[in-house]
Tab-separated table of C-alpha atoms in Angstrom:
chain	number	residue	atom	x	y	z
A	1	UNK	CA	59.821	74.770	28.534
A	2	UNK	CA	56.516	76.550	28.238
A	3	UNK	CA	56.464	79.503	25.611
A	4	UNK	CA	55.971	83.065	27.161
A	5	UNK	CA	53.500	85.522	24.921
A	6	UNK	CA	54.981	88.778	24.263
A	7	UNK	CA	52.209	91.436	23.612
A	8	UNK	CA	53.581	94.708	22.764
A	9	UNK	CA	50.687	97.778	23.111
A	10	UNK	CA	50.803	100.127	19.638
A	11	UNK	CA	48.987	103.625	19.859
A	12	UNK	CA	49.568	106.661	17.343
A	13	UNK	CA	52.216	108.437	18.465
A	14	UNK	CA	54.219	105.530	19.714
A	15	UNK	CA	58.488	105.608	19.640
A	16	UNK	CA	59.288	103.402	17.381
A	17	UNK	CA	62.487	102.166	18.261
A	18	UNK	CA	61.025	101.499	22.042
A	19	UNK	CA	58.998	99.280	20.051
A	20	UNK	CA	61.518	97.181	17.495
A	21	UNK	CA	64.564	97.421	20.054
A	22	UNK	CA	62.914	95.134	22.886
A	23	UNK	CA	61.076	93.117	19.897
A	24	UNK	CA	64.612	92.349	17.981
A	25	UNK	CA	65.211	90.844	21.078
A	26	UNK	CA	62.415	88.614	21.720
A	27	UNK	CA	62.422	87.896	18.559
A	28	UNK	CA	66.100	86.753	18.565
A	29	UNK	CA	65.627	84.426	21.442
A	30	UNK	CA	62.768	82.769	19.674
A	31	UNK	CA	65.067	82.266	16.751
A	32	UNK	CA	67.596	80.924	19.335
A	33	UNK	CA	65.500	79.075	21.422
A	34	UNK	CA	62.326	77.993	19.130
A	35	UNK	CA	59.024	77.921	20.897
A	36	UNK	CA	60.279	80.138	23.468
A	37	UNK	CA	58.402	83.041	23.173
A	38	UNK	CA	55.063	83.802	20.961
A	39	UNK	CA	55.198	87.548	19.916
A	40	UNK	CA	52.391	90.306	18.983
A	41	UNK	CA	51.926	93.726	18.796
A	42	UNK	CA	48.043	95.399	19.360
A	43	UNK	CA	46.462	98.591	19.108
A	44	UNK	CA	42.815	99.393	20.371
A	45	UNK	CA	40.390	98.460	17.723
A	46	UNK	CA	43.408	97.035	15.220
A	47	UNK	CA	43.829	99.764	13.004
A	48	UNK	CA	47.782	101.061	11.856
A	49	UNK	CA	49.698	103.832	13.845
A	50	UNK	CA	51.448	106.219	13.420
A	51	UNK	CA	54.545	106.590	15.085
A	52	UNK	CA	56.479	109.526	16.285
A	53	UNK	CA	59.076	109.539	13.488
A	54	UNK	CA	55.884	109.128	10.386
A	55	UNK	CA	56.438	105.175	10.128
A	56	UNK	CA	53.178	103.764	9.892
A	57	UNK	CA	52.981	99.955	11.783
A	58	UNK	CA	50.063	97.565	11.319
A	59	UNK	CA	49.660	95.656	14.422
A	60	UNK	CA	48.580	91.691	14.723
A	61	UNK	CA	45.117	92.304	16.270
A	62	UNK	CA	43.133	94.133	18.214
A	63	UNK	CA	43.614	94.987	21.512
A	64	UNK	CA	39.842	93.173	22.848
A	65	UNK	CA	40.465	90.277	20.903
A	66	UNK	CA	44.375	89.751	22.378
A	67	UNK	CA	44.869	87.254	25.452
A	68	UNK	CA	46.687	88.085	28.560
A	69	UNK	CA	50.177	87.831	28.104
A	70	UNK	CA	52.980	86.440	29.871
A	71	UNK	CA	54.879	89.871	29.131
A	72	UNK	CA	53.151	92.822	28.718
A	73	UNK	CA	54.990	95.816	27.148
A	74	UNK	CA	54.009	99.281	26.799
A	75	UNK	CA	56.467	101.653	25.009
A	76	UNK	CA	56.430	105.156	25.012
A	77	UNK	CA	56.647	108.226	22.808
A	78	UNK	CA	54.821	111.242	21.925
A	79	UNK	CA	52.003	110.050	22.100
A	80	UNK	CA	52.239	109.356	25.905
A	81	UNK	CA	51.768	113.237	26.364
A	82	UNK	CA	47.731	112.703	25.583
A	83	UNK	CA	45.703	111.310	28.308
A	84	UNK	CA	44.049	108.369	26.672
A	85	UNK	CA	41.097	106.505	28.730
A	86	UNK	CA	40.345	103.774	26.980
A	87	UNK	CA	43.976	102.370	26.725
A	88	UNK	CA	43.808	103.127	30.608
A	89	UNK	CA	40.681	100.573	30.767
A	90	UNK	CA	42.183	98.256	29.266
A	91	UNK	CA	45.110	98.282	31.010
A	92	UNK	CA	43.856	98.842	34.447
A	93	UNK	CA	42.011	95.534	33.482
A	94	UNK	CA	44.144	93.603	31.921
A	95	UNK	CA	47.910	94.346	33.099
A	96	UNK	CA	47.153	93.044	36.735
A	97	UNK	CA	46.743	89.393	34.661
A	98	UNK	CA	49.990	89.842	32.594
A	99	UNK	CA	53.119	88.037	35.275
A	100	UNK	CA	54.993	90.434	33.556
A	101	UNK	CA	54.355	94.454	33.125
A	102	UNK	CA	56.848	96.172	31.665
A	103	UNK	CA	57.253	99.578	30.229
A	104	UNK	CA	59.436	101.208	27.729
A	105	UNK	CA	61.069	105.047	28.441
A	106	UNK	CA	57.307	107.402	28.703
A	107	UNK	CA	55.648	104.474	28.522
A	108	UNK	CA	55.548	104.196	32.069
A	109	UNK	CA	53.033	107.151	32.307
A	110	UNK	CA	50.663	104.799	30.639
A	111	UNK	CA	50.455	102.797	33.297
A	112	UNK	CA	50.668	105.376	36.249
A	113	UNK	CA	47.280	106.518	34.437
A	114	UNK	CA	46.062	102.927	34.584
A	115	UNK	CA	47.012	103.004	38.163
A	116	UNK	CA	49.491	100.147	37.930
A	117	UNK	CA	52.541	101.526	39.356
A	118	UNK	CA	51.055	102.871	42.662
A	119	UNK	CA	53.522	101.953	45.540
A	120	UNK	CA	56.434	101.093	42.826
A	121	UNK	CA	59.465	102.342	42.677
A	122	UNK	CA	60.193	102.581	38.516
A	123	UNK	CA	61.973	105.067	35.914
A	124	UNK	CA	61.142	106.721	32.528
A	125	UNK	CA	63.099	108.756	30.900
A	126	UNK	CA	65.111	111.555	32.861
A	127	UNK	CA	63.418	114.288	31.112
A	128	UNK	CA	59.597	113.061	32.446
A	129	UNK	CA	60.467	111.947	35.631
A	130	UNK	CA	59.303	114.761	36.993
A	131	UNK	CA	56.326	114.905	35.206
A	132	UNK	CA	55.731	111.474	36.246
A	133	UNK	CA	56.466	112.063	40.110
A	134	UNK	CA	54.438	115.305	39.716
A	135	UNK	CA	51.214	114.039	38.153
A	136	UNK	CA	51.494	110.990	40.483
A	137	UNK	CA	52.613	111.063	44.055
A	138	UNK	CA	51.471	107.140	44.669
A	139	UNK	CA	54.490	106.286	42.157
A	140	UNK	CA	58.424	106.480	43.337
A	141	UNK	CA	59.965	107.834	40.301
A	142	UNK	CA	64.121	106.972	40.451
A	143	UNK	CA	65.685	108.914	37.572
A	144	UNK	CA	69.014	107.701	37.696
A	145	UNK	CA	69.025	103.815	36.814
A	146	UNK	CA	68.268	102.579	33.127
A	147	UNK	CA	65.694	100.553	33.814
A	148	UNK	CA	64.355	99.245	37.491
A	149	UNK	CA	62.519	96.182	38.164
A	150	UNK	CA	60.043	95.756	41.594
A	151	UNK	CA	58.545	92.841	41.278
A	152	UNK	CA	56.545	91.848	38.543
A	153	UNK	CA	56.900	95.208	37.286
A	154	UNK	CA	59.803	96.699	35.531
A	155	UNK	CA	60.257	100.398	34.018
A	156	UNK	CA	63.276	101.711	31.260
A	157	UNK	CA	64.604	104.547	30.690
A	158	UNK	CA	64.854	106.104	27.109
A	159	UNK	CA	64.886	103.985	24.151
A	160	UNK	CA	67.849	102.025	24.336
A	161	UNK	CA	67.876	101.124	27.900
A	162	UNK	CA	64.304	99.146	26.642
A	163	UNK	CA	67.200	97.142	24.954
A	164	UNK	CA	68.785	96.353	28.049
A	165	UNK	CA	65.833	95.252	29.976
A	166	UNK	CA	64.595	92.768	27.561
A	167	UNK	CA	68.467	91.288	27.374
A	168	UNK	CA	67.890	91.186	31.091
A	169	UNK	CA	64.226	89.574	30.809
A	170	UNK	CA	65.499	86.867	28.393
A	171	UNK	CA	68.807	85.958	30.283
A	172	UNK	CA	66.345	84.725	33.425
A	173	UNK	CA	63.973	82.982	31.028
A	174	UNK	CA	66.681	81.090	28.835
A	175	UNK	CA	70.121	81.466	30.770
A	176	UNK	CA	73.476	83.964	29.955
A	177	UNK	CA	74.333	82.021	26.778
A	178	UNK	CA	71.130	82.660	24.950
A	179	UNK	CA	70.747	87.093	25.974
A	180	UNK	CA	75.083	86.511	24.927
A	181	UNK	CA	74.086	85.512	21.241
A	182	UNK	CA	71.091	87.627	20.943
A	183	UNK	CA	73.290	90.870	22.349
A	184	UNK	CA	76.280	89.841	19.512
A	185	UNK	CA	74.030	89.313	16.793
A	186	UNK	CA	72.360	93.112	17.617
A	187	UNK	CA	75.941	94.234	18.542
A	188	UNK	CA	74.710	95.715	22.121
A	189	UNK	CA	76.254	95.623	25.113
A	190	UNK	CA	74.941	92.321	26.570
A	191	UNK	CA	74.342	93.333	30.199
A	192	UNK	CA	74.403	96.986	31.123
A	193	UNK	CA	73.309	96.686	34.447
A	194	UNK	CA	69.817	98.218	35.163
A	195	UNK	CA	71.240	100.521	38.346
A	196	UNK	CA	73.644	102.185	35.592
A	197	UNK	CA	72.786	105.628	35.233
A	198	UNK	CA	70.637	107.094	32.638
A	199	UNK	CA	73.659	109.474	31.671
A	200	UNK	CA	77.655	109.229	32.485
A	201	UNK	CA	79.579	111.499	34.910
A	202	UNK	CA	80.369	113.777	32.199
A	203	UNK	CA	76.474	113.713	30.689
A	204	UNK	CA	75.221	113.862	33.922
A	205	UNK	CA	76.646	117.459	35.295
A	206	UNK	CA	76.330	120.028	33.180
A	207	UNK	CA	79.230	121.446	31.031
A	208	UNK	CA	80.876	124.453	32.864
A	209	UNK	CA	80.553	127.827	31.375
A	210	UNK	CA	84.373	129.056	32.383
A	211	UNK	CA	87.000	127.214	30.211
A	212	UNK	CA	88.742	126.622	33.594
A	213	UNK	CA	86.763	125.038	35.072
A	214	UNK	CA	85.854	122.759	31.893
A	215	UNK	CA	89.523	121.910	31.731
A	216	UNK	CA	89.349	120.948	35.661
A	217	UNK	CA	86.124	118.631	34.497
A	218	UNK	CA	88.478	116.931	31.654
A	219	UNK	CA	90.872	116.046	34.147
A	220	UNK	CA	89.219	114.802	36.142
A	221	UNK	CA	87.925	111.932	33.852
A	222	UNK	CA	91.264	111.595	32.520
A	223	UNK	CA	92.662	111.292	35.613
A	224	UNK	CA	90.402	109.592	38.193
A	225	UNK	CA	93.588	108.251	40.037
A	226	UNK	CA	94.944	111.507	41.349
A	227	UNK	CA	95.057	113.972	43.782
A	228	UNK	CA	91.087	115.320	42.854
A	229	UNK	CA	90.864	116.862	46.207
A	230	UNK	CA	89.369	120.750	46.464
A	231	UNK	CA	92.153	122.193	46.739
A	232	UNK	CA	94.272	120.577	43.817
A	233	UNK	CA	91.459	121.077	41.494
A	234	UNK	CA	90.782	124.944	42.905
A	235	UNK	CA	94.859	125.690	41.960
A	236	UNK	CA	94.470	124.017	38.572
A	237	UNK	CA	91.418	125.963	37.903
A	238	UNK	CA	93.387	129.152	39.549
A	239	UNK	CA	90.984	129.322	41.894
A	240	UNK	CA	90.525	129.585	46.045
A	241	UNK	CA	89.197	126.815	47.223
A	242	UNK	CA	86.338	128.240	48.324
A	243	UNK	CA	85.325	130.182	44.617
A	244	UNK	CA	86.219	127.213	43.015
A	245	UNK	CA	83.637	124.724	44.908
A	246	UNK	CA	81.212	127.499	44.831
A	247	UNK	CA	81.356	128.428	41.049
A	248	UNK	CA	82.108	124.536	40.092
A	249	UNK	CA	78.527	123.705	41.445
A	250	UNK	CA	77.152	126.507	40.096
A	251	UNK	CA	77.858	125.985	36.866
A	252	UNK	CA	77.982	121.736	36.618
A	253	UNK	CA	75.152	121.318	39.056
A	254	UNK	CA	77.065	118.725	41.780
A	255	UNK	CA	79.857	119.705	43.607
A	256	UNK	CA	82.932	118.717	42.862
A	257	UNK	CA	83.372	115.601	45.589
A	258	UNK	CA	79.892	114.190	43.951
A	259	UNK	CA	81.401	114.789	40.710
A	260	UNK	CA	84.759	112.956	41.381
A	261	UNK	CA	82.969	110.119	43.119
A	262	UNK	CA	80.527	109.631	39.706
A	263	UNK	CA	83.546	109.671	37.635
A	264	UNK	CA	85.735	107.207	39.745
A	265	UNK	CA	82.636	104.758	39.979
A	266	UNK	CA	81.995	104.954	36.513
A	267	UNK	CA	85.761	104.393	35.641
A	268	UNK	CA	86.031	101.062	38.189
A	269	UNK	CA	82.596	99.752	36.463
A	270	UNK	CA	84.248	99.745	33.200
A	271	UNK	CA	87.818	98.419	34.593
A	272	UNK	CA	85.586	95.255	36.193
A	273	UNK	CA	83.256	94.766	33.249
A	274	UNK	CA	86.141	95.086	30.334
A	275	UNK	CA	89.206	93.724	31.630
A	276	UNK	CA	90.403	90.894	33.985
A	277	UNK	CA	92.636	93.807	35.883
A	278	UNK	CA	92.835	92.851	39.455
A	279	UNK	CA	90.610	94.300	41.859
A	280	UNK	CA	93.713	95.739	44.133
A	281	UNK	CA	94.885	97.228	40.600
A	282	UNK	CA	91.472	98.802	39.724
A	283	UNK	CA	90.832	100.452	42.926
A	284	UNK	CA	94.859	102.032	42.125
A	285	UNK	CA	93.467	102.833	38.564
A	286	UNK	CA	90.247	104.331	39.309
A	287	UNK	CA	91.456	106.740	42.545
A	288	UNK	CA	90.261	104.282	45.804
A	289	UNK	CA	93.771	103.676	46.956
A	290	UNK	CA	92.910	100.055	48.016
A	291	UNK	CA	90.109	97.288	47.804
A	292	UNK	CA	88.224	98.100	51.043
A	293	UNK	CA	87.776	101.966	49.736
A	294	UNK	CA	86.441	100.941	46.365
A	295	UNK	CA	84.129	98.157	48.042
A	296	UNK	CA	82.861	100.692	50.041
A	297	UNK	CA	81.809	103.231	47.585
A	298	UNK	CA	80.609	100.130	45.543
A	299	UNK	CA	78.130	98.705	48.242
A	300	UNK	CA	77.285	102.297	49.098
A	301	UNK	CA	76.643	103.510	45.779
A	302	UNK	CA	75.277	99.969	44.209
A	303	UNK	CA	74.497	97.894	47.113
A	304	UNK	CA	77.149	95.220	45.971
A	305	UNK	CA	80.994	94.689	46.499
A	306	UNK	CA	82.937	94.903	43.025
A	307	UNK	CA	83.584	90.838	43.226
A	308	UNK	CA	80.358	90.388	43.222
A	309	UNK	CA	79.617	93.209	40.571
A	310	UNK	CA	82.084	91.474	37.939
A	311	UNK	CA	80.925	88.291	38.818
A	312	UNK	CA	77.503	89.342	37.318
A	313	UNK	CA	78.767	92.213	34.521
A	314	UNK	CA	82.046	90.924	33.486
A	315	UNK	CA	81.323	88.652	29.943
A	316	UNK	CA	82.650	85.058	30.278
A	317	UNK	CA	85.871	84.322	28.759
């Protein structure tokens, strides 16, 4: 097996967890698979940073002197809000060589400036997403999956989700078994899938101001396997109909079918990835009424059936 370099790009400013997570994980399948990977972190002339949170890292090298790596990664952070040209030289020069380009939460503006992520679709994290679409129209920004991968490049979400994608980068380099160990030893979930989104059902809308309708918001999660039509919910929250899907968007931002579907898709996910439930029992559970309405909304919503979903999420026994 030929060892993969790992180069990891260090500026002032730089999130420092976006940094460590993915590292702890390279760094963990070396330890599990020796020779395996070769690791280094770089700034531009060599000198310490300064991250975001006042820790002060002193990279390997400098950033002329490093070879091309097999991986690339550039993490993000405060500093990401500056322009900064020469890290765009060297980037726009050297990532096209790396087989691997991969970015951690803002980190992916770094290379939009670079010009790397023209005609990609990637992610960063939800709250620069805009930005990111905005300030580059060449780039398709997604902000709903934790990380995205098109081709040899692959984007993250917020800080965490960098996690995630380097689990996911070592599982096709060494196999299940070795990202399994690595993900125990850091006690992480060992494969959130990178089309989960950024936030949950209940993250993802907006609390509602009325204590109604919150209460009609709470129910719903707890009870993704009843009657969640309009009009059930609208007499819980004392409401017609017709005020009640009004004000309910209003005030969560997604109206109230999105809302139910999020909820019931996020409640079968964890039913298939948890337990060994049957699929004709989780589509009861989670509100579908029966396996071809849940494998709908699954293939619609993920572009897989749930079968195949659990075959690739649910840990081995």
């Amino acid at each position: 097996m030929a060892q993969r370099s790992v180069l990891f790009v260090l500026f002032d400013g730089v999130q420092s967890l976006d940094v460590t997570g993915p590292l702890e994980v390279f760094a963990g399948a070396e330890q599990h698979t020796p020779g395996s990977y070769r690791i280094r972190t770089a700034s531009l002339d060599g000198a310490a940073v300064r991250t975001s949170s006042g820790l002060t890292v002193v990279p390997d090298e400098a950033l002329a002197r490093a070879d091309t790596p097999h991986t690339l990664v550039v993490p993000g952070g405060q500093g990401t809000r500056r322009p900064d040209a020469r890290l765009a030289d060297w980037l726009r020069e050297h990532g096209p060589r790396a087989e691997r380009l991969v970015s951690v939460c803002t980190g992916a503006i770094r290379l939009a400036e670079a010009g790397l992520l023209d005609g990609r679709r990637v992610t960063t994290h939800w709250a620069y997403c805009d930005k990111l679409a905005r300030d580059h129209p060449a780039v398709e920004v997604d902000p709903d999956p934790i990380y995205v991968r098109d081709g040899h490049v692959s984007t993250s979400a917020g800080v965490t989700s960098g996690i995630d994608l380097a689990l996911a980068l070592v599982e096709e380099d060494l196999g299940r078994d070795a990202a399994l160990t690595i993900a125990r030893h850091l006690v992480v979930f060992l494969r959130r899938p990178g089309n989960q989104a950024q936030f949950s059902a209940q993250l993802a809308a907006q609390t509602a101001q009325r204590e109604p309708l919150r209460e009609v918001q709470q129910w719903i999660t707890e009870h993704p396997d009843g009657d969640l039509s309009v009009e059930s919910l609208a007499a819980r929250a004392r409401l017609s109909p017709r005020h009640f899907a009004r004000a309910f968007q209003t005030e969560t931002g997604m109206t109230p079918g999105r809302y139910v579907d999020r909820v019931r898709l996020e409640h079968a996910r964890r039913l298939l990835e948890d337990t060994s439930d049957g699929v004709e029992e989780i589509s009861r559970a989670s509100g579908y009424g029966t396996p071809e309405g849940m494998r709908r909304a699954f293939v619609r919503a993920l572009g897989t059936a749930p079968s195949e979903y659990r075959r690739r999420f649910h840990p081995a026994q």
